[in-house]
Short mmCIF file of C-alpha atoms and ligand atoms in Angstrom, two decimals:
data_model
loop_
_atom_site.label_atom_id
_atom_site.label_comp_id
_atom_site.label_asym_id
_atom_site.label_seq_id
_atom_site.Cartn_x
_atom_site.Cartn_y
_atom_site.Cartn_z
CA UNK A 16 67.54 97.02 64.12
CA UNK A 17 69.58 100.11 64.87
CA UNK A 18 72.75 100.81 62.88
CA UNK A 19 75.44 103.17 64.04
CA UNK A 20 73.96 106.13 62.10
CA UNK A 21 70.71 105.62 63.91
CA UNK A 22 72.53 105.38 67.22
CA UNK A 23 70.01 106.89 69.55
CA UNK A 24 70.29 110.43 70.76
CA UNK A 25 69.86 109.20 74.31
CA UNK A 26 72.83 106.81 73.95
CA UNK A 27 74.94 109.53 72.41
CA UNK A 28 74.08 112.03 75.11
CA UNK A 29 74.91 109.39 77.67
CA UNK A 30 78.38 108.80 76.22
CA UNK A 31 78.92 112.53 75.83
CA UNK A 32 77.81 113.23 79.36
CA UNK A 33 80.28 110.70 80.71
CA UNK A 34 83.02 112.51 78.84
CA UNK A 35 81.86 115.91 79.93
CA UNK A 36 81.46 114.77 83.52
CA UNK A 37 84.97 113.43 83.56
CA UNK A 38 86.63 116.25 81.69
CA UNK A 39 84.87 119.39 82.79
CA UNK A 40 85.85 120.20 86.34
CA UNK A 41 82.87 121.17 88.42
CA UNK A 42 80.32 120.28 85.77
CA UNK A 43 77.03 120.35 87.72
CA UNK A 44 75.29 118.14 85.15
CA UNK A 45 77.48 115.10 85.82
CA UNK A 46 75.68 111.85 85.15
CA UNK A 47 77.11 110.35 88.30
CA UNK A 48 76.12 113.07 90.72
CA UNK A 49 76.22 111.80 94.29
CA UNK A 50 74.61 113.53 97.25
CA UNK A 51 74.83 117.28 96.70
CA UNK A 52 77.75 118.75 98.57
CA UNK A 53 79.23 115.45 99.76
CA UNK A 54 82.10 113.94 97.85
CA UNK A 55 83.24 110.55 99.10
CA UNK A 56 86.84 110.21 100.24
CA UNK A 57 89.11 107.72 98.47
CA UNK A 58 92.41 106.44 99.88
CA UNK A 59 94.90 104.97 97.42
CA UNK A 60 96.96 102.04 98.74
CA UNK A 61 100.29 101.74 96.90
CA UNK A 62 101.70 104.84 95.21
CA UNK A 63 103.45 103.22 92.25
CA UNK A 64 103.18 103.74 88.52
CA UNK A 65 99.40 103.53 88.16
CA UNK A 66 98.48 105.60 91.22
CA UNK A 67 101.05 108.26 90.39
CA UNK A 68 100.48 108.50 86.65
CA UNK A 69 96.73 107.88 86.45
CA UNK A 70 94.64 107.61 89.61
CA UNK A 71 96.02 110.61 91.50
CA UNK A 72 95.58 112.90 88.46
CA UNK A 73 92.16 111.37 87.60
CA UNK A 74 90.95 112.16 91.12
CA UNK A 75 91.41 115.83 90.22
CA UNK A 76 88.62 115.37 87.63
CA UNK A 77 86.06 113.49 89.73
CA UNK A 78 82.69 114.89 90.76
CA UNK A 79 81.54 112.39 93.37
CA UNK A 80 84.79 111.49 95.13
CA UNK A 81 88.16 113.02 95.92
CA UNK A 82 91.62 111.96 96.99
CA UNK A 83 91.24 111.99 100.76
CA UNK A 84 94.11 109.74 101.87
CA UNK A 85 97.07 107.56 100.97
CA UNK A 86 98.75 104.40 102.24
CA UNK A 87 102.46 104.09 101.48
CA UNK A 88 105.56 102.51 102.93
CA UNK A 89 107.74 105.40 101.79
CA UNK A 90 107.79 108.57 103.97
CA UNK A 91 109.27 110.59 101.09
CA UNK A 92 106.34 109.68 98.82
CA UNK A 93 103.92 110.52 101.64
CA UNK A 94 105.44 114.00 101.93
CA UNK A 95 105.39 114.55 98.18
CA UNK A 96 101.75 113.47 97.76
CA UNK A 97 100.66 115.41 100.83
CA UNK A 98 102.14 118.57 99.33
CA UNK A 99 100.95 117.98 95.76
CA UNK A 100 97.38 117.02 96.65
CA UNK A 101 96.93 118.79 99.96
CA UNK A 102 96.39 115.58 101.95
CA UNK A 103 96.32 116.15 105.73
CA UNK A 104 98.73 114.17 107.92
CA UNK A 105 95.84 112.44 109.71
CA UNK A 106 94.85 110.77 106.41
CA UNK A 107 98.28 109.32 105.66
CA UNK A 108 98.93 105.70 106.62
CA UNK A 109 101.63 103.08 106.16
CA UNK A 110 101.24 99.30 105.98
CA UNK A 111 101.59 98.95 109.78
CA UNK A 112 98.97 101.58 110.59
CA UNK A 113 96.63 100.56 107.73
CA UNK A 114 93.89 99.03 109.92
CA UNK A 115 93.48 102.29 111.85
CA UNK A 116 91.71 103.67 108.77
CA UNK A 117 88.59 102.21 110.34
CA UNK A 118 88.51 105.20 112.72
CA UNK A 119 88.78 107.75 109.93
CA UNK A 120 85.43 109.11 108.71
CA UNK A 121 87.14 111.03 105.87
CA UNK A 122 87.82 107.74 104.06
CA UNK A 123 84.83 106.00 102.50
CA UNK A 124 86.56 103.94 99.79
CA UNK A 125 89.93 102.18 99.77
CA UNK A 126 91.49 101.63 96.34
CA UNK A 127 94.01 98.74 96.31
CA UNK A 128 96.76 99.48 93.75
CA UNK A 129 99.36 96.94 94.90
CA UNK A 130 101.16 93.94 93.36
CA UNK A 131 98.62 91.19 92.63
CA UNK A 132 99.68 88.90 95.50
CA UNK A 133 98.65 91.65 97.96
CA UNK A 134 95.18 92.31 96.50
CA UNK A 135 93.36 89.70 98.55
CA UNK A 136 94.84 90.66 101.90
CA UNK A 137 94.34 94.41 101.50
CA UNK A 138 90.85 94.10 100.02
CA UNK A 139 89.75 91.99 102.96
CA UNK A 140 91.43 94.21 105.55
CA UNK A 141 89.87 97.30 103.93
CA UNK A 142 86.38 95.78 104.11
CA UNK A 143 86.98 94.68 107.70
CA UNK A 144 87.90 98.28 108.46
CA UNK A 145 84.38 99.13 107.32
CA UNK A 146 85.36 100.66 103.98
CA UNK A 147 84.10 100.02 100.45
CA UNK A 148 86.79 98.71 98.13
CA UNK A 149 88.04 99.10 94.58
CA UNK A 150 90.70 96.52 93.74
CA UNK A 151 92.92 96.77 90.68
CA UNK A 152 93.07 94.10 87.97
CA UNK A 153 93.88 91.27 87.80
CA UNK A 154 91.66 90.81 90.83
CA UNK A 155 93.89 88.21 92.55
CA UNK A 156 96.32 85.34 91.98
CA UNK A 157 93.52 82.90 91.12
CA UNK A 158 89.75 82.37 91.17
CA UNK A 159 89.84 80.86 94.67
CA UNK A 160 91.27 84.10 96.08
CA UNK A 161 88.59 86.08 94.20
CA UNK A 162 85.86 84.00 95.87
CA UNK A 163 87.39 84.64 99.32
CA UNK A 164 87.49 88.38 98.63
CA UNK A 165 83.88 88.51 97.44
CA UNK A 166 82.71 86.57 100.49
CA UNK A 167 84.70 88.71 102.96
CA UNK A 168 83.49 92.03 101.53
CA UNK A 169 79.91 90.75 101.49
CA UNK A 170 80.22 89.59 105.10
CA UNK A 171 81.46 93.07 106.06
CA UNK A 172 78.37 94.54 104.34
CA UNK A 173 80.47 96.64 101.97
CA UNK A 174 80.71 97.01 98.17
CA UNK A 175 83.55 95.71 96.02
CA UNK A 176 84.48 96.83 92.53
CA UNK A 177 87.35 95.96 90.20
CA UNK A 178 89.36 98.69 88.40
CA UNK A 179 87.81 97.82 85.02
CA UNK A 180 87.86 101.39 83.66
CA UNK A 181 86.83 100.41 80.10
CA UNK A 182 83.24 99.68 81.14
CA UNK A 183 82.87 103.48 81.41
CA UNK A 184 84.60 104.27 78.11
CA UNK A 185 82.25 105.31 75.24
CA UNK A 186 83.84 103.31 72.36
CA UNK A 187 83.90 100.20 74.55
CA UNK A 188 80.31 100.72 75.66
CA UNK A 189 79.35 100.93 71.99
CA UNK A 190 81.11 97.65 71.21
CA UNK A 191 79.15 96.00 74.02
CA UNK A 192 75.92 97.31 72.50
CA UNK A 193 76.79 96.32 68.92
CA UNK A 194 77.81 92.80 69.94
CA UNK A 195 75.29 91.98 72.63
CA UNK A 196 72.29 93.43 70.79
CA UNK A 197 73.50 91.91 67.50
CA UNK A 198 73.10 95.26 65.72
CA UNK A 199 74.94 93.88 62.65
CA UNK A 200 73.57 90.39 63.08
CA UNK A 201 75.06 87.40 64.82
CA UNK A 202 78.74 87.59 65.68
CA UNK A 203 80.67 85.17 63.46
CA UNK A 204 84.21 85.71 64.74
CA UNK A 205 86.19 87.61 67.35
CA UNK A 206 89.94 88.03 67.41
CA UNK A 207 91.64 90.07 70.10
CA UNK A 208 95.11 90.69 71.47
CA UNK A 209 96.70 92.80 74.17
CA UNK A 210 100.34 93.15 75.07
CA UNK A 211 103.39 95.34 75.27
CA UNK A 212 107.11 94.79 74.90
CA UNK A 213 108.51 94.55 78.42
CA UNK A 214 111.56 96.81 78.78
CA UNK A 215 111.33 97.36 82.54
CA UNK A 216 113.34 96.20 85.52
CA UNK A 217 114.24 92.50 85.19
CA UNK A 218 113.80 92.17 88.98
CA UNK A 219 110.34 93.79 89.15
CA UNK A 220 107.43 92.04 90.91
CA UNK A 221 105.66 91.69 87.53
CA UNK A 222 108.18 89.00 86.55
CA UNK A 223 107.90 87.07 89.83
CA UNK A 224 105.27 84.36 89.83
CA UNK A 225 104.63 84.56 93.57
CA UNK A 226 103.77 88.28 93.36
CA UNK A 227 102.23 88.57 89.89
CA UNK A 228 100.57 85.16 89.56
CA UNK A 229 101.67 85.07 85.91
CA UNK A 230 102.98 87.32 83.16
CA UNK A 231 101.42 88.82 80.05
CA UNK A 232 98.23 86.82 80.51
CA UNK A 233 97.46 88.12 84.01
CA UNK A 234 98.46 91.70 83.24
CA UNK A 235 97.36 92.23 79.63
CA UNK A 236 95.44 89.14 78.52
CA UNK A 237 92.77 89.82 81.11
CA UNK A 238 91.60 92.65 78.80
CA UNK A 239 91.39 90.44 75.71
CA UNK A 240 89.44 87.82 77.67
CA UNK A 241 87.10 90.44 78.98
CA UNK A 242 86.76 92.11 75.58
CA UNK A 243 85.49 88.84 74.15
CA UNK A 244 83.08 88.36 77.06
CA UNK A 245 81.62 91.85 76.85
CA UNK A 246 81.26 91.76 73.07
CA UNK A 247 79.22 88.57 73.23
CA UNK A 248 77.59 89.06 76.63
CA UNK A 249 78.21 85.34 77.21
CA UNK A 250 80.45 83.29 79.48
CA UNK A 251 82.96 80.89 77.90
CA UNK A 252 82.85 77.21 78.80
CA UNK A 253 86.24 75.85 77.66
CA UNK A 254 89.67 76.97 76.45
CA UNK A 255 92.69 75.56 74.64
CA UNK A 256 95.98 77.48 74.90
CA UNK A 257 99.61 77.37 73.83
CA UNK A 258 102.56 79.58 74.73
CA UNK A 259 105.73 80.94 73.18
CA UNK A 260 108.89 82.22 74.89
CA UNK A 261 111.51 84.11 72.91
CA UNK A 262 113.18 85.77 75.94
CA UNK A 263 113.33 82.91 78.48
CA UNK A 264 116.15 84.60 80.40
CA UNK A 265 113.76 87.46 81.27
CA UNK A 266 110.53 85.49 81.59
CA UNK A 267 111.96 82.76 83.81
CA UNK A 268 108.95 82.57 86.13
CA UNK A 269 106.07 84.04 84.14
CA UNK A 270 104.50 83.68 80.70
CA UNK A 271 105.62 85.84 77.79
CA UNK A 272 103.16 85.22 74.92
CA UNK A 273 100.03 83.03 75.06
CA UNK A 274 97.53 82.22 72.29
CA UNK A 275 94.13 80.75 73.06
CA UNK A 276 90.83 79.61 71.62
CA UNK A 277 87.85 80.30 73.82
CA UNK A 278 84.72 78.22 73.38
CA UNK A 279 81.24 79.53 74.17
CA UNK A 280 77.88 77.76 74.57
CA UNK A 281 76.54 76.79 71.15
CA UNK A 282 80.04 76.11 69.79
CA UNK A 283 81.23 79.65 68.96
CA UNK A 284 85.05 79.85 69.27
CA UNK A 285 87.01 83.13 69.55
CA UNK A 286 90.76 83.63 69.27
CA UNK A 287 92.82 85.71 71.68
CA UNK A 288 96.38 86.39 72.72
CA UNK A 289 98.45 88.18 75.33
CA UNK A 290 102.07 89.20 75.47
CA UNK A 291 104.92 90.87 77.32
CA UNK A 292 106.84 90.85 74.04
CA UNK A 293 104.45 92.30 71.41
CA UNK A 294 102.66 95.63 71.20
CA UNK A 295 99.06 94.60 70.65
CA UNK A 296 95.80 96.34 71.53
CA UNK A 297 92.90 95.37 69.30
CA UNK A 298 89.51 93.70 69.21
CA UNK A 299 88.13 92.75 65.78
CA UNK A 300 84.60 91.44 65.42
CA UNK A 301 82.98 90.05 62.30
CA UNK A 302 79.20 89.90 62.34
CA UNK A 303 76.73 88.73 59.69
CA UNK A 304 76.32 92.24 58.25
CA UNK A 305 79.75 93.79 58.74
CA UNK A 306 82.86 94.23 60.79
CA UNK A 307 83.38 96.40 63.85
CA UNK A 308 86.02 96.70 66.49
CA UNK A 309 88.51 98.70 68.51
CA UNK A 310 92.16 99.59 68.08
CA UNK A 311 93.76 100.78 70.28
CA UNK A 312 91.26 98.78 72.30
CA UNK A 313 92.39 98.58 75.90
CA UNK A 314 94.70 101.39 77.01
CA UNK A 315 94.02 104.78 78.54
CA UNK A 316 95.99 106.83 76.01
CA UNK A 317 93.09 106.94 73.53
CA UNK A 318 90.65 104.34 72.21
CA UNK A 319 89.49 104.21 68.59
CA UNK A 320 86.59 102.24 67.18
CA UNK A 321 85.07 101.42 63.80
CA UNK A 322 81.84 100.01 62.43
CA UNK A 323 80.68 99.32 58.84
CA UNK A 324 79.58 102.98 58.91
CA UNK A 325 83.06 104.36 59.60
CA UNK A 326 85.02 105.57 62.60
CA UNK A 327 83.16 105.98 65.88
CA UNK A 328 82.69 109.66 66.76
CA UNK A 329 83.09 109.45 70.53
CA UNK A 330 85.29 111.68 72.67
CA UNK A 331 88.25 110.46 74.72
CA UNK A 332 87.52 110.61 78.42
CA UNK A 333 89.44 110.29 81.67
CA UNK A 334 88.39 106.66 82.10
CA UNK A 335 89.50 106.37 85.70
CA UNK A 336 87.55 109.49 86.71
CA UNK A 337 84.35 108.06 85.19
CA UNK A 338 85.05 104.69 86.84
CA UNK A 339 85.65 106.12 90.33
CA UNK A 340 82.72 108.54 90.08
CA UNK A 341 80.43 105.69 89.17
CA UNK A 342 81.57 103.61 92.14
CA UNK A 343 81.11 106.56 94.51
CA UNK A 344 77.59 106.89 93.16
CA UNK A 345 76.99 103.16 93.73
CA UNK A 346 78.14 103.56 97.35
CA UNK A 347 75.77 106.48 97.90
CA UNK A 348 72.90 104.52 96.34
CA UNK A 349 73.99 101.25 97.99
CA UNK A 350 73.93 99.35 94.69
CA UNK A 351 76.39 96.97 93.04
CA UNK A 352 78.87 98.41 90.58
CA UNK A 353 78.60 97.27 86.95
CA UNK A 354 82.10 95.82 87.56
CA UNK A 355 81.73 94.02 90.92
CA UNK A 356 84.09 91.38 92.31
CA UNK A 357 82.09 88.76 90.41
CA UNK A 358 83.28 90.31 87.14
CA UNK A 359 86.91 89.91 88.24
CA UNK A 360 86.19 86.31 89.25
CA UNK A 361 84.76 85.50 85.80
CA UNK A 362 87.99 86.61 84.12
CA UNK A 363 90.17 84.78 86.63
CA UNK A 364 88.28 81.52 86.00
CA UNK A 365 89.30 81.82 82.34
CA UNK A 366 92.90 82.69 83.28
CA UNK A 367 93.09 79.65 85.58
CA UNK A 368 91.77 77.40 82.79
CA UNK A 369 94.31 78.82 80.30
CA UNK A 370 97.16 77.96 82.69
CA UNK A 371 95.67 74.48 83.18
CA UNK A 372 95.51 74.04 79.40
CA UNK A 373 99.19 75.03 79.04
CA UNK A 374 100.04 72.34 81.61
CA UNK A 375 97.87 69.59 80.17
CA UNK A 376 98.25 70.50 76.49
CA UNK A 377 94.49 69.87 76.20
CA UNK A 378 91.25 71.79 76.08
CA UNK A 379 90.16 72.61 79.64
CA UNK A 380 86.71 73.36 80.98
CA UNK A 381 86.26 76.72 82.66
P1 NAD B 415 104.05 99.47 90.73
O1 NAD B 415 105.08 98.44 91.00
O2 NAD B 415 104.45 100.69 90.00
O3 NAD B 415 103.42 99.95 92.12
C1 NAD B 415 103.14 99.05 93.17
C2 NAD B 415 103.14 99.80 94.48
O4 NAD B 415 103.01 98.84 95.53
C3 NAD B 415 104.47 100.55 94.74
O5 NAD B 415 104.17 101.83 95.20
C4 NAD B 415 105.14 99.75 95.81
O6 NAD B 415 105.93 100.53 96.69
C5 NAD B 415 103.94 99.15 96.56
N1 NAD B 415 104.29 97.96 97.33
C6 NAD B 415 103.92 97.74 98.58
N2 NAD B 415 104.42 96.57 99.02
C7 NAD B 415 105.13 96.05 98.01
C8 NAD B 415 105.90 94.87 97.88
N3 NAD B 415 106.01 93.98 98.86
N4 NAD B 415 106.52 94.66 96.70
C9 NAD B 415 106.39 95.53 95.67
N5 NAD B 415 105.66 96.67 95.76
C10 NAD B 415 105.05 96.94 96.93
O7 NAD B 415 102.83 98.73 90.02
P2 NAD B 415 101.63 99.39 89.21
O8 NAD B 415 101.97 99.39 87.77
O9 NAD B 415 101.22 100.66 89.85
O10 NAD B 415 100.51 98.26 89.41
C11 NAD B 415 99.76 98.15 90.61
C12 NAD B 415 98.42 97.47 90.30
O11 NAD B 415 97.72 98.30 89.38
C13 NAD B 415 98.55 96.11 89.61
O12 NAD B 415 97.51 95.28 90.04
C14 NAD B 415 98.39 96.43 88.13
O13 NAD B 415 97.89 95.36 87.36
C15 NAD B 415 97.37 97.56 88.22
N6 NAD B 415 97.41 98.44 87.04
C16 NAD B 415 96.24 98.68 86.41
C17 NAD B 415 96.21 99.47 85.29
C18 NAD B 415 94.90 99.74 84.61
O14 NAD B 415 94.89 100.28 83.51
N7 NAD B 415 93.79 99.44 85.25
C19 NAD B 415 97.40 100.02 84.79
C20 NAD B 415 98.59 99.76 85.48
C21 NAD B 415 98.58 98.97 86.61
#
């Protein structure tokens, strides 16, 4: 058995190298080195909050890929991005010209950063244009759409990955190791929550069921569900959920706060919650020989972790840079990402079952 203090040098170097690769521009020792001299071109589709605040800047830290193109419906944004990131006119598309990307050899990967209801269509069109695809979370409106996306990308002979940046984050990777390898013994309980207090536009797509699929559960709860899955390394079989609405005038169409109990094979039951009305970001695990966990657990503004030995000593990294570099490397090596479409589907099956449980008031199989 290996405790945190005995955490192997190889593991530590691995986590450190991810950080260094993401943070140090031009670091030739990057773990994710692709073909020497050839960075893959990424085109971002949808230049909203996440592309502007995170993905565009993160692509200035990547080793294996670069920001080659954009797809936007707003000419003013196109001009601004073109100037800021030196993107040539020939690599700028709008939603009408999107499919012409197939003729553009500069673009290897299309990253779909749109409202959830558009994920399926643009992922499939991107693959049909011959490009590899990263699609943001939640993968789609429901598990059925996820299956269609996986099948279409496979048929096109391309790779699909979901924007699950935490799988490349050192504290999170350590939690996976501690839980799955039972470093502190069998896991006895898991409690996790993710949410924020919604203060945005009351007319935004996030509050419209047709565009978002749901509320706090789809947007934030997906992380708590996944956190439980990657701590245990198991797939849940059933779920019982209940919801609470304190601001029904705002959350007319989508869920505000949901609490659930997730059942795993062998009878283990975890607790989880999601919200658009509470600031939560934690994952607490109790194992036979001690407690470990994360808090903040799911954001990109800094992750902290603890074990019975104390605080985890890992660096903060540019998660999205590590995530995109890894996918570019997968494309070069023609291998599946550690967060393929199937990983998005697994989470959406749980989400679908939680919504079914809210409807039926009963435990639902996943
Ligand atoms: P946003 O509303 O800020 O941006 C959405 C973009 O889509 C805008 O540029 C908008 O112009 C464009 N768009 C195109 N057609 C549209 C239409 N018909 N209606 C509305 N917008 C349209 O949203 P965001 O916060 O950038 O989220 C985009 C995706 O990224 C979502 O799937 C979200 O869950 C995901 N996201 C992921 C993370 C993460 O940490 N991985 C963080 C934030 C957002």
